[in-house]
Coordinates of C-alpha atoms and ligand atoms in Angstrom, one line a residue:
Chain A
X1149 CA 0.0 0.0 0.0
X1150 CA 1.4 3.4 -0.9
X1151 CA 0.8 6.5 1.2
X1152 CA -2.1 7.8 -0.9
X1153 CA -4.0 4.5 -0.3
X1154 CA -4.1 5.2 3.4
X1155 CA -5.9 7.5 5.7
X1156 CA -3.7 9.5 8.1
X1157 CA -3.7 8.3 11.7
X1158 CA -5.4 11.6 12.9
X1159 CA -8.1 11.1 10.2
X1160 CA -8.8 7.5 11.4
X1161 CA -8.9 8.7 15.1
X1162 CA -11.3 11.5 14.5
X1163 CA -13.5 9.4 12.2
X1164 CA -14.0 6.9 15.1
X1165 CA -14.5 9.5 17.7
X1166 CA -17.3 11.0 15.7
X1167 CA -18.7 7.6 14.9
X1168 CA -18.8 6.6 18.6
X1169 CA -20.3 9.9 19.6
X1170 CA -23.0 9.8 16.9
X1171 CA -23.9 6.2 17.8
X1172 CA -24.3 7.2 21.4
X1173 CA -26.2 10.5 20.7
X1174 CA -28.7 8.8 18.4
X1175 CA -30.2 6.2 20.8
X1176 CA -29.8 8.5 23.7
X1177 CA -31.9 11.1 21.8
X1178 CA -34.7 8.7 21.0
X1179 CA -34.7 7.3 24.6
X1180 CA -34.6 10.5 26.5
X1181 CA -37.4 12.1 24.4
X1182 CA -39.8 9.4 25.4
X1183 CA -39.2 9.8 29.2
X1184 CA -41.6 11.9 31.2
X1185 CA -40.0 14.9 32.9
X1186 CA -37.7 13.8 35.7
X1187 CA -34.2 14.6 37.0
X1188 CA -32.9 11.7 35.0
X1189 CA -34.4 13.2 31.8
X1190 CA -32.8 16.6 32.4
X1191 CA -29.5 14.9 33.0
X1192 CA -29.7 12.8 29.8
X1193 CA -30.8 15.8 27.7
X1194 CA -27.7 17.7 29.0
X1195 CA -25.4 14.8 28.2
X1196 CA -27.0 14.4 24.7
X1197 CA -26.3 18.1 24.1
X1198 CA -22.7 17.8 25.2
X1199 CA -22.1 14.8 23.1
X1200 CA -23.7 16.4 20.1
X1201 CA -21.8 19.6 20.5
X1202 CA -18.5 17.6 20.7
X1203 CA -19.4 16.1 17.3
X1204 CA -19.7 19.7 16.0
X1205 CA -16.3 20.6 17.6
X1206 CA -14.6 17.6 16.1
X1207 CA -15.7 18.7 12.7
X1208 CA -13.1 21.5 12.8
X1209 CA -10.1 19.1 12.8
X1210 CA -12.0 16.7 10.7
X1211 CA -12.8 19.1 7.9
X1212 CA -9.3 20.5 8.2
X1213 CA -7.8 17.0 7.7
X1214 CA -10.2 16.2 4.9
X1215 CA -9.4 19.4 3.0
X1216 CA -5.6 19.5 3.6
X1217 CA -4.6 15.8 3.0
X1218 CA -5.3 13.6 0.0
X1219 CA -8.2 11.2 0.6
X1220 CA -7.3 7.7 -0.5
X1221 CA -9.0 6.8 -3.8
X1222 CA -11.6 4.1 -3.8
X1223 CA -10.3 0.6 -4.3
X1224 CA -9.6 -0.2 -7.9
X1225 CA -12.2 -3.0 -8.2
X1226 CA -15.1 -0.6 -7.5
X1227 CA -17.4 0.1 -10.4
X1228 CA -18.1 3.7 -11.3
X1229 CA -21.7 3.8 -10.0
X1230 CA -20.5 2.6 -6.6
X1231 CA -17.9 5.3 -6.5
X1232 CA -20.5 7.9 -7.3
X1233 CA -22.9 6.5 -4.6
X1234 CA -20.1 6.3 -2.1
X1235 CA -18.9 9.9 -2.6
X1236 CA -22.5 11.2 -2.5
X1237 CA -23.1 9.3 0.7
X1238 CA -20.0 10.8 2.2
X1239 CA -20.9 14.4 1.3
X1240 CA -24.5 14.0 2.6
X1241 CA -23.1 12.4 5.8
X1242 CA -20.9 15.4 6.4
X1243 CA -23.8 17.8 5.8
X1244 CA -26.0 15.9 8.2
X1245 CA -23.3 15.6 10.8
X1246 CA -23.2 19.4 10.8
X1247 CA -26.9 20.0 10.4
X1248 CA -28.1 17.6 13.1
X1249 CA -26.2 19.1 16.0
X1250 CA -26.7 22.6 14.7
X1251 CA -30.5 22.2 14.6
X1252 CA -30.2 20.7 18.1
X1253 CA -28.4 23.8 19.4
X1254 CA -30.7 26.2 17.5
X1255 CA -33.7 24.3 19.0
X1256 CA -32.3 24.6 22.4
X1257 CA -31.8 28.4 22.0
X1258 CA -35.3 28.9 20.5
X1259 CA -36.9 27.0 23.4
X1260 CA -35.2 29.2 25.9
X1261 CA -32.7 26.7 27.2
X1262 CA -29.1 28.0 26.7
X1263 CA -26.5 25.2 26.2
X1264 CA -23.8 25.1 28.9
X1265 CA -21.2 22.7 27.4
X1266 CA -20.2 20.1 30.0
X1267 CA -22.0 22.2 32.6
X1268 CA -19.1 24.6 32.5
X1269 CA -19.0 26.7 29.3
X1270 CA -22.1 28.7 28.4
X1271 CA -22.5 28.7 24.6
X1272 CA -24.1 31.7 22.9
X1273 CA -27.8 31.5 22.1
X1274 CA -28.1 31.3 18.3
X1275 CA -31.6 32.7 18.2
X1276 CA -33.9 34.4 20.8
X1277 CA -36.7 32.5 22.6
X1278 CA -39.5 31.7 20.2
X1279 CA -41.8 28.8 20.9
X1280 CA -43.0 28.4 17.3
X1281 CA -39.5 28.5 15.9
X1282 CA -38.5 26.0 18.6
X1283 CA -41.2 23.5 17.5
X1284 CA -40.1 23.9 13.9
X1285 CA -36.4 23.3 14.8
X1286 CA -37.4 20.3 16.8
X1287 CA -39.1 18.8 13.7
X1288 CA -36.0 19.7 11.7
X1289 CA -33.8 18.0 14.2
X1290 CA -36.0 14.9 14.1
X1291 CA -36.2 14.7 10.3
X1292 CA -32.5 15.3 9.8
X1293 CA -31.8 12.7 12.4
X1294 CA -33.9 10.1 10.6
X1295 CA -31.9 11.0 7.4
X1296 CA -28.7 10.6 9.4
X1297 CA -29.8 7.2 10.7
X1298 CA -30.6 5.9 7.2
X1299 CA -27.2 7.1 5.8
X1300 CA -25.3 5.8 8.8
X1301 CA -27.0 2.4 8.2
X1302 CA -26.1 2.5 4.5
X1303 CA -22.5 3.6 5.3
X1304 CA -22.1 0.7 7.7
X1305 CA -23.7 -1.8 5.4
X1306 CA -21.4 -0.8 2.5
X1307 CA -18.3 -1.0 4.7
X1308 CA -19.3 -4.5 5.8
X1309 CA -20.1 -5.6 2.2
X1310 CA -16.6 -4.4 1.1
X1311 CA -15.0 -6.4 3.9
X1312 CA -17.1 -9.6 3.9
X1313 CA -18.3 -9.9 0.3
X1314 CA -15.8 -8.0 -1.9
X1315 CA -13.0 -8.8 0.6
X1316 CA -11.2 -5.6 -0.4
X1317 CA -9.1 -3.1 1.6
X1318 CA -11.9 -0.5 2.1
X1319 CA -12.7 -1.2 5.8
X1320 CA -9.2 -2.2 6.7
X1321 CA -7.8 1.1 5.8
X1322 CA -10.2 2.8 8.3
X1323 CA -9.7 0.0 10.9
X1324 CA -6.0 -0.7 10.9
X1325 CA -6.5 -3.4 13.5
X1326 CA -8.3 -5.6 10.9
X1327 CA -5.3 -5.9 8.6
X1328 CA -5.2 -9.5 7.3
Chain B
X122 CA -27.3 86.2 18.8
X123 CA -29.8 83.6 17.8
X124 CA -27.2 80.8 18.3
X125 CA -26.4 81.9 21.8
X126 CA -30.0 82.0 22.8
X127 CA -30.5 78.4 21.6
X128 CA -27.3 77.3 23.4
X129 CA -28.4 78.9 26.6
X130 CA -31.9 77.3 26.3
X131 CA -30.3 73.9 25.7
X132 CA -28.0 74.1 28.7
X133 CA -30.9 75.2 30.9
X134 CA -33.2 72.5 29.7
X135 CA -30.4 69.9 30.3
X136 CA -29.6 71.3 33.8
X137 CA -33.2 71.7 35.0
X138 CA -33.9 68.1 35.6
X139 CA -30.7 67.8 37.6
X140 CA -31.8 70.6 39.9
X141 CA -35.2 68.8 40.3
X142 CA -33.4 65.6 41.3
X143 CA -31.4 67.4 43.9
X144 CA -34.3 69.1 45.6
X145 CA -36.9 66.6 46.8
X146 CA -39.3 69.4 47.3
X147 CA -39.6 69.6 43.5
X148 CA -41.4 66.2 43.5
X149 CA -45.1 66.5 44.3
X150 CA -45.8 65.1 47.8
X151 CA -48.1 62.2 48.6
X152 CA -48.3 58.5 49.2
X153 CA -48.0 55.9 46.5
X154 CA -50.6 53.2 46.8
X155 CA -52.4 52.8 43.5
X156 CA -50.6 49.7 42.2
X157 CA -50.7 49.2 38.4
X158 CA -51.1 45.5 38.0
X159 CA -50.4 45.5 34.3
X160 CA -47.0 46.9 34.9
X161 CA -45.9 44.4 37.6
X162 CA -43.5 41.6 37.0
X163 CA -42.4 38.7 39.2
X164 CA -39.5 37.0 37.4
X165 CA -37.2 34.2 38.5
X166 CA -34.1 32.3 37.2
X167 CA -33.2 28.8 38.3
X168 CA -30.4 26.6 37.2
X169 CA -30.9 23.0 35.9
X170 CA -27.6 21.2 35.1
X171 CA -26.0 24.6 35.4
X172 CA -28.2 26.0 32.7
X173 CA -30.0 29.2 33.6
X174 CA -33.7 29.0 32.8
X175 CA -36.0 32.0 33.1
X176 CA -39.5 32.0 34.3
X177 CA -42.2 34.3 35.7
X178 CA -45.6 34.6 37.2
X179 CA -48.4 36.1 35.2
X180 CA -50.7 36.9 38.0
X181 CA -49.7 38.7 41.2
X182 CA -51.7 40.9 43.5
X183 CA -49.7 43.6 45.1
X184 CA -50.8 46.0 47.8
X185 CA -48.4 48.6 48.9
X186 CA -48.2 51.9 50.7
X187 CA -45.1 54.0 50.2
X188 CA -44.8 57.5 51.5
X189 CA -41.5 59.1 50.4
X190 CA -41.7 61.4 53.4
X191 CA -41.9 58.5 55.8
X192 CA -40.5 55.4 54.0
X193 CA -40.0 53.4 57.2
X194 CA -43.8 53.2 57.5
X195 CA -44.2 51.5 54.1
X196 CA -46.0 48.3 53.8
X197 CA -46.2 45.7 51.1
X198 CA -48.3 42.6 50.7
X199 CA -48.0 40.2 47.8
X200 CA -50.4 37.4 46.9
X201 CA -49.0 35.3 44.2
X202 CA -51.2 33.1 42.1
X203 CA -48.9 30.0 41.7
X204 CA -51.0 28.5 38.9
X205 CA -50.0 31.5 36.7
X206 CA -46.4 30.3 36.7
X207 CA -44.4 30.0 33.5
X208 CA -41.4 27.9 34.4
X209 CA -39.8 28.1 30.9
X210 CA -41.5 25.3 29.0
X211 CA -44.8 23.5 28.7
X212 CA -43.4 20.4 30.2
X213 CA -42.1 22.3 33.2
X214 CA -45.4 24.2 33.6
X215 CA -47.4 21.0 34.0
X216 CA -44.8 19.5 36.3
X217 CA -44.3 22.4 38.8
X218 CA -47.9 22.7 39.8
X219 CA -47.8 19.1 41.1
X220 CA -47.3 17.8 44.6
X221 CA -43.5 17.6 44.7
X222 CA -43.2 21.3 43.6
X223 CA -45.8 23.9 44.5
X224 CA -48.7 21.5 45.2
X225 CA -51.1 24.2 44.1
X226 CA -54.2 22.1 44.9
X227 CA -53.4 22.5 48.6
X228 CA -51.4 25.8 48.4
X229 CA -52.7 27.9 45.5
X230 CA -51.0 31.1 46.6
X231 CA -47.7 32.3 48.0
X232 CA -47.7 35.4 50.1
X233 CA -45.2 38.0 51.2
X234 CA -46.0 40.4 54.0
X235 CA -43.4 43.1 54.8
X236 CA -42.4 43.7 58.4
X237 CA -39.9 46.5 58.1
X238 CA -38.5 48.9 55.5
X239 CA -35.1 50.5 56.2
X240 CA -33.9 53.5 54.1
X241 CA -30.3 52.9 52.9
X242 CA -29.9 56.3 51.5
X243 CA -30.8 57.8 48.2
X244 CA -33.4 55.7 46.4
X245 CA -32.4 52.5 48.1
X246 CA -34.2 50.6 50.8
X247 CA -34.0 47.3 52.5
X248 CA -37.2 45.5 53.0
X249 CA -37.7 42.5 55.3
X250 CA -40.8 40.4 55.5
X251 CA -42.3 37.0 55.8
X252 CA -42.5 34.8 52.7
X253 CA -44.9 31.9 52.8
X254 CA -44.9 29.2 50.2
X255 CA -46.4 25.7 50.5
X256 CA -47.3 26.4 54.1
X257 CA -43.7 27.2 55.1
X258 CA -42.8 30.7 56.2
X259 CA -39.3 32.2 56.1
X260 CA -37.9 35.7 56.7
X261 CA -36.5 37.2 53.5
X262 CA -34.7 40.5 53.0
X263 CA -34.4 42.3 49.7
X264 CA -33.0 45.5 48.5
X265 CA -35.5 47.8 46.8
X266 CA -34.7 50.7 44.5
X267 CA -37.5 53.2 44.1
X268 CA -37.6 55.3 40.9
X269 CA -40.0 58.2 41.2
X270 CA -41.2 59.9 38.1
X271 CA -43.9 62.5 38.8
X272 CA -46.9 60.6 40.1
X273 CA -45.5 57.2 39.3
X274 CA -43.0 55.2 41.3
X275 CA -41.3 52.0 40.2
X276 CA -40.1 49.5 42.8
X277 CA -37.3 47.2 41.7
X278 CA -35.4 44.5 43.6
X279 CA -34.4 41.0 43.9
X280 CA -33.2 38.3 46.2
X281 CA -32.1 34.7 46.2
X282 CA -34.3 32.1 47.9
X283 CA -33.5 28.4 48.6
X284 CA -36.3 26.4 47.1
X285 CA -35.7 23.4 49.5
X286 CA -36.4 25.6 52.5
X287 CA -40.0 25.7 51.1
X288 CA -39.9 22.1 50.0
X289 CA -40.3 23.2 46.4
X290 CA -39.1 20.2 44.4
X291 CA -39.4 17.4 46.9
X292 CA -38.4 13.8 46.5
X293 CA -36.2 12.9 43.5
X294 CA -36.2 16.6 42.5
X295 CA -34.4 17.6 45.7
X296 CA -31.1 16.6 44.0
X297 CA -29.5 20.0 43.7
X298 CA -27.0 18.7 41.2
X299 CA -29.9 18.6 38.7
X300 CA -32.0 21.6 39.8
X301 CA -30.0 24.1 42.0
X302 CA -31.3 25.1 45.4
X303 CA -30.8 28.8 44.8
X304 CA -33.5 30.6 42.8
X305 CA -33.0 34.2 41.9
X306 CA -36.2 36.2 42.2
X307 CA -36.7 39.7 40.9
X308 CA -39.6 42.0 40.9
X309 CA -40.8 45.2 39.3
X310 CA -43.9 46.9 40.7
X311 CA -45.3 50.3 39.7
X312 CA -47.7 52.4 41.7
X313 CA -49.3 55.8 41.3
X314 CA -49.9 58.4 43.9
X315 CA -53.1 58.3 45.9
X316 CA -55.5 60.9 44.4
X317 CA -55.5 64.1 46.5
X318 CA -58.5 64.3 48.8
Ligands
HEM1895 C1 -24.5 13.9 16.6 C2 -25.4 14.8 17.0 C3 -26.8 14.5 17.4 C4 -27.6 13.5 17.1 C5 -27.3 12.2 16.3 C6 -28.9 13.7 17.7 C7 -30.0 12.9 17.7 C8 -31.2 13.1 18.3 C9 -32.3 12.2 18.3 C10 -32.4 10.9 17.7 C11 -33.3 12.8 19.0 C12 -34.7 12.3 19.3 C13 -35.6 12.8 18.2 C14 -37.1 12.5 18.4 O1 -37.5 11.5 17.9 O2 -37.7 13.4 18.9 C15 -32.8 14.1 19.5 C16 -33.6 14.9 20.3 C17 -33.0 16.1 20.9 N1 -31.8 16.7 20.6 FE1 -30.3 15.8 19.5 N2 -28.9 15.0 18.3 C18 -27.6 15.5 18.2 C19 -27.1 16.7 18.6 C20 -27.8 17.6 19.4 C21 -27.3 18.8 20.0 C22 -25.9 19.4 19.7 C23 -28.3 19.4 20.7 C24 -28.3 20.7 21.5 C25 -27.3 21.4 21.8 C26 -29.4 18.5 20.7 C27 -30.6 18.7 21.3 C28 -31.7 17.8 21.3 C29 -32.9 18.0 22.1 C30 -33.1 19.2 23.1 C31 -33.7 16.9 21.8 C32 -35.1 16.6 22.5 C33 -36.2 17.3 21.8 C34 -37.4 17.2 22.7 O3 -37.7 16.2 23.2 O4 -38.0 18.3 23.0 N3 -29.1 17.4 19.9 N4 -31.5 14.2 19.1

């Protein structure tokens, strides 16, 4: 494997950090929304916001790495239509990974609940308190989240297909531990 | 010539209010006791998971008597309609009227009755009184700033209360790492002068 066929180590690390955080924020989001108001619910909502905001923060190094280092080309054996679908999926994943936490933060501001990151750092309110806008942003957060869920599913399914069916290097280069 | 006159008039009109402020006699005399309910505000800020959340009460009945010539004789009584609370969200509003919080079925109103008013100099006063919420009475002290404007006076102040001293948020809600014990309360009350007899 030559250098351009590999992701840089920081790129791999930040990919998995974002993946883990998103995979925690998703079920946590669905679970906490269904709870009736309780101290536990308030705690979970706060954790959810902190995790989501961390995803947003990690986008800074992530996008920096993505734009400053060559991204390895898809494996040679991939047909053109698969390459097109893969790169489209990746672009939409990036968009949703920005849009989902951003609408969460916007919703929080609109509902009159400032976000205090880790309970320590107050974040600015992105919009003033406005119930109607808050409800709209809540729907946006839900709909975008469903989109994210579908794309994450597709993304994982494709990665597993490359590894198990095509038996190519696609997953291995993002999971160096799997090297066979 | 014309310019000088305008300048003199401008200086005079700017200086006059200052003179008025200095000499109390320039204010009309009389007691304030006509409370303007539409102008009153009772606001509070509490912290959940360190996040400040604002709320207020929509209905409060305030009776007050304030005589600028004898401020120590002032009296204040507040009857707060607890059901009129806005605690920041629909969820919270339906929660806080319940038994662990204000239990408004048994305790629909909170009251404050002043016991003393101490002038601190200038427009500032210190008011002490008995606050009763959920059947529990505690002494509270709050600074009050009085802003007189002709026949209207605005009374502004605020203090911090500990919700658990009144058992507001009992049971699992008494965990102050989720909802802090301290609640900042602030008020704005306006009253007009009693009509001359
Ligand atoms: C990776 C980022 C995020 C993911 C995957 C995510 C996912 C979710 C999901 C699945 C729900 C439940 C939706 C439903 O069915 O109602 C939810 C709700 C919520 N999210 Fe997020 N979220 C993220 C980031 C954020 C951020 C950054 C904030 C705020 C700063 C936030 C605030 C909220 C709030 C307040 C709710 C509850 C809405 C309600 O019940 O009123 N989220 N989120």
